[in-house]
């Protein structure tokens, strides 16, 4: 009979240990004990167990360290930073030059003096020959202002600019 009792105790012990290990591996808690009978005053050890903060007992998952442990690493010093970019200030645009008359399209061909002391001048423009006198307008662009033996002064009418044409000392 003692043998039977030893076998039963050992079997119960094996069942209890196996059940505890199974609950621990499954992550479950031990079954809740039946509702305790109201006690008159909790014992000091029981008061400590009730005041135990279970949130501090939970273990958080480990955080991975910053950076990659297997990343390539060079012992060369980093390259120097690029030089600062200089701001290129655009120069102020030069003021526009004042408008200018186009070059004279005429070439002096010759002159003729009439009986009334009026001079007639022959000017060549390309393949056209113009016969002009002092004060006359040519091509609606030029007016003959003054004539001297050395030069003829023409006014470019759109811009009111005077230009001179060399005559070569004719009389």
PDB file of N, CA and C in Angstrom, residues 81-121:
ATOM      1  N   UNK A  81      33.478  70.130 -47.767  1.00  0.00           N
ATOM      2  CA  UNK A  81      32.213  70.632 -48.334  1.00  0.00           C
ATOM      3  C   UNK A  81      32.493  71.464 -49.584  1.00  0.00           C
ATOM      4  N   UNK A  82      31.527  71.528 -50.493  1.00  0.00           N
ATOM      5  CA  UNK A  82      31.752  72.317 -51.712  1.00  0.00           C
ATOM      6  C   UNK A  82      31.881  73.791 -51.361  1.00  0.00           C
ATOM      7  N   UNK A  83      32.610  74.533 -52.184  1.00  0.00           N
ATOM      8  CA  UNK A  83      32.760  75.967 -51.884  1.00  0.00           C
ATOM      9  C   UNK A  83      31.401  76.655 -51.979  1.00  0.00           C
ATOM     10  N   UNK A  84      31.249  77.715 -51.220  1.00  0.00           N
ATOM     11  CA  UNK A  84      29.954  78.410 -51.265  1.00  0.00           C
ATOM     12  C   UNK A  84      29.716  78.995 -52.651  1.00  0.00           C
ATOM     13  N   UNK A  85      28.478  78.984 -53.029  1.00  0.00           N
ATOM     14  CA  UNK A  85      28.096  79.501 -54.346  1.00  0.00           C
ATOM     15  C   UNK A  85      28.044  81.018 -54.263  1.00  0.00           C
ATOM     16  N   UNK A  86      28.796  81.646 -55.154  1.00  0.00           N
ATOM     17  CA  UNK A  86      28.797  83.104 -55.179  1.00  0.00           C
ATOM     18  C   UNK A  86      27.605  83.571 -55.991  1.00  0.00           C
ATOM     19  N   UNK A  87      26.921  84.526 -55.450  1.00  0.00           N
ATOM     20  CA  UNK A  87      25.801  85.090 -56.181  1.00  0.00           C
ATOM     21  C   UNK A  87      26.349  86.007 -57.265  1.00  0.00           C
ATOM     22  N   UNK A  88      25.948  85.711 -58.459  1.00  0.00           N
ATOM     23  CA  UNK A  88      26.380  86.535 -59.577  1.00  0.00           C
ATOM     24  C   UNK A  88      25.312  87.602 -59.781  1.00  0.00           C
ATOM     25  N   UNK A  89      25.734  88.803 -59.589  1.00  0.00           N
ATOM     26  CA  UNK A  89      24.800  89.916 -59.770  1.00  0.00           C
ATOM     27  C   UNK A  89      24.922  90.373 -61.211  1.00  0.00           C
ATOM     28  N   UNK A  90      23.804  90.354 -61.880  1.00  0.00           N
ATOM     29  CA  UNK A  90      23.809  90.778 -63.277  1.00  0.00           C
ATOM     30  C   UNK A  90      24.112  92.275 -63.339  1.00  0.00           C
ATOM     31  N   UNK A  91      25.025  92.649 -64.211  1.00  0.00           N
ATOM     32  CA  UNK A  91      25.329  94.081 -64.309  1.00  0.00           C
ATOM     33  C   UNK A  91      24.109  94.825 -64.823  1.00  0.00           C
ATOM     34  N   UNK A  92      24.057  96.046 -64.404  1.00  0.00           N
ATOM     35  CA  UNK A  92      22.942  96.878 -64.868  1.00  0.00           C
ATOM     36  C   UNK A  92      23.037  97.014 -66.376  1.00  0.00           C
ATOM     37  N   UNK A  93      21.907  96.881 -67.024  1.00  0.00           N
ATOM     38  CA  UNK A  93      21.976  97.029 -68.476  1.00  0.00           C
ATOM     39  C   UNK A  93      22.371  98.459 -68.835  1.00  0.00           C
ATOM     40  N   UNK A  94      23.232  98.526 -69.816  1.00  0.00           N
ATOM     41  CA  UNK A  94      23.699  99.845 -70.249  1.00  0.00           C
ATOM     42  C   UNK A  94      22.517 100.616 -70.842  1.00  0.00           C
ATOM     43  N   UNK A  95      22.478 101.895 -70.595  1.00  0.00           N
ATOM     44  CA  UNK A  95      21.360 102.654 -71.164  1.00  0.00           C
ATOM     45  C   UNK A  95      21.419 102.578 -72.690  1.00  0.00           C
ATOM     46  N   UNK A  96      20.255 102.548 -73.253  1.00  0.00           N
ATOM     47  CA  UNK A  96      20.197 102.456 -74.706  1.00  0.00           C
ATOM     48  C   UNK A  96      20.810 103.709 -75.321  1.00  0.00           C
ATOM     49  N   UNK A  97      21.591 103.507 -76.359  1.00  0.00           N
ATOM     50  CA  UNK A  97      22.178 104.685 -77.001  1.00  0.00           C
ATOM     51  C   UNK A  97      21.066 105.514 -77.641  1.00  0.00           C
ATOM     52  N   UNK A  98      21.296 106.793 -77.750  1.00  0.00           N
ATOM     53  CA  UNK A  98      20.263 107.633 -78.371  1.00  0.00           C
ATOM     54  C   UNK A  98      20.058 107.180 -79.805  1.00  0.00           C
ATOM     55  N   UNK A  99      18.878 107.355 -80.316  1.00  0.00           N
ATOM     56  CA  UNK A  99      18.637 106.909 -81.691  1.00  0.00           C
ATOM     57  C   UNK A  99      19.541 107.664 -82.659  1.00  0.00           C
ATOM     58  N   UNK A 100      19.969 106.953 -83.659  1.00  0.00           N
ATOM     59  CA  UNK A 100      20.870 107.550 -84.655  1.00  0.00           C
ATOM     60  C   UNK A 100      20.255 107.377 -86.040  1.00  0.00           C
ATOM     61  N   UNK A 101      20.566 108.296 -86.878  1.00  0.00           N
ATOM     62  CA  UNK A 101      20.083 108.231 -88.260  1.00  0.00           C
ATOM     63  C   UNK A 101      20.918 107.207 -89.018  1.00  0.00           C
ATOM     64  N   UNK A 102      20.315 106.552 -89.989  1.00  0.00           N
ATOM     65  CA  UNK A 102      21.097 105.619 -90.799  1.00  0.00           C
ATOM     66  C   UNK A 102      22.103 106.388 -91.646  1.00  0.00           C
ATOM     67  N   UNK A 103      23.148 105.720 -92.112  1.00  0.00           N
ATOM     68  CA  UNK A 103      24.120 106.432 -92.948  1.00  0.00           C
ATOM     69  C   UNK A 103      23.445 106.975 -94.217  1.00  0.00           C
ATOM     70  N   UNK A 104      23.984 108.054 -94.698  1.00  0.00           N
ATOM     71  CA  UNK A 104      23.390 108.683 -95.888  1.00  0.00           C
ATOM     72  C   UNK A 104      23.464 107.728 -97.079  1.00  0.00           C
ATOM     73  N   UNK A 105      22.341 107.547 -97.772  1.00  0.00           N
ATOM     74  CA  UNK A 105      22.354 106.638 -98.920  1.00  0.00           C
ATOM     75  C   UNK A 105      22.788 107.322-100.218  1.00  0.00           C
ATOM     76  N   UNK A 106      23.177 108.595-100.116  1.00  0.00           N
ATOM     77  CA  UNK A 106      23.462 109.379-101.328  1.00  0.00           C
ATOM     78  C   UNK A 106      24.959 109.491-101.563  1.00  0.00           C
ATOM     79  N   UNK A 107      25.277 109.635-102.834  1.00  0.00           N
ATOM     80  CA  UNK A 107      26.634 109.964-103.271  1.00  0.00           C
ATOM     81  C   UNK A 107      26.505 111.205-104.158  1.00  0.00           C
ATOM     82  N   UNK A 108      27.397 112.181-103.948  1.00  0.00           N
ATOM     83  CA  UNK A 108      27.356 113.420-104.733  1.00  0.00           C
ATOM     84  C   UNK A 108      27.904 113.126-106.120  1.00  0.00           C
ATOM     85  N   UNK A 109      27.118 113.514-107.132  1.00  0.00           N
ATOM     86  CA  UNK A 109      27.520 113.287-108.525  1.00  0.00           C
ATOM     87  C   UNK A 109      28.043 114.561-109.180  1.00  0.00           C
ATOM     88  N   UNK A 110      27.383 115.691-108.880  1.00  0.00           N
ATOM     89  CA  UNK A 110      27.827 116.949-109.484  1.00  0.00           C
ATOM     90  C   UNK A 110      26.823 118.052-109.204  1.00  0.00           C
ATOM     91  N   UNK A 111      27.142 119.241-109.689  1.00  0.00           N
ATOM     92  CA  UNK A 111      26.263 120.403-109.478  1.00  0.00           C
ATOM     93  C   UNK A 111      26.165 121.189-110.784  1.00  0.00           C
ATOM     94  N   UNK A 112      25.099 121.976-110.887  1.00  0.00           N
ATOM     95  CA  UNK A 112      24.876 122.812-112.060  1.00  0.00           C
ATOM     96  C   UNK A 112      24.290 124.123-111.566  1.00  0.00           C
ATOM     97  N   UNK A 113      24.798 125.217-112.095  1.00  0.00           N
ATOM     98  CA  UNK A 113      24.313 126.531-111.664  1.00  0.00           C
ATOM     99  C   UNK A 113      23.463 127.109-112.789  1.00  0.00           C
ATOM    100  N   UNK A 114      22.260 127.533-112.421  1.00  0.00           N
ATOM    101  CA  UNK A 114      21.335 128.099-113.408  1.00  0.00           C
ATOM    102  C   UNK A 114      21.580 129.584-113.567  1.00  0.00           C
ATOM    103  N   UNK A 115      20.879 130.195-114.525  1.00  0.00           N
ATOM    104  CA  UNK A 115      21.057 131.616-114.801  1.00  0.00           C
ATOM    105  C   UNK A 115      20.598 132.477-113.648  1.00  0.00           C
ATOM    106  N   UNK A 116      19.644 132.018-112.864  1.00  0.00           N
ATOM    107  CA  UNK A 116      19.141 132.788-111.734  1.00  0.00           C
ATOM    108  C   UNK A 116      19.979 132.598-110.496  1.00  0.00           C
ATOM    109  N   UNK A 117      21.219 132.140-110.605  1.00  0.00           N
ATOM    110  CA  UNK A 117      22.140 131.899-109.503  1.00  0.00           C
ATOM    111  C   UNK A 117      21.620 130.818-108.556  1.00  0.00           C
ATOM    112  N   UNK A 118      20.777 129.931-109.067  1.00  0.00           N
ATOM    113  CA  UNK A 118      20.277 128.824-108.276  1.00  0.00           C
ATOM    114  C   UNK A 118      21.073 127.590-108.660  1.00  0.00           C
ATOM    115  N   UNK A 119      21.579 126.913-107.652  1.00  0.00           N
ATOM    116  CA  UNK A 119      22.387 125.725-107.916  1.00  0.00           C
ATOM    117  C   UNK A 119      21.505 124.482-107.870  1.00  0.00           C
ATOM    118  N   UNK A 120      21.782 123.553-108.754  1.00  0.00           N
ATOM    119  CA  UNK A 120      21.102 122.256-108.811  1.00  0.00           C
ATOM    120  C   UNK A 120      22.171 121.205-108.543  1.00  0.00           C
ATOM    121  N   UNK A 121      21.829 120.260-107.679  1.00  0.00           N
ATOM    122  CA  UNK A 121      22.789 119.212-107.300  1.00  0.00           C
ATOM    123  C   UNK A 121      22.249 117.861-107.737  1.00  0.00           C
TER     124      UNK A 121
END
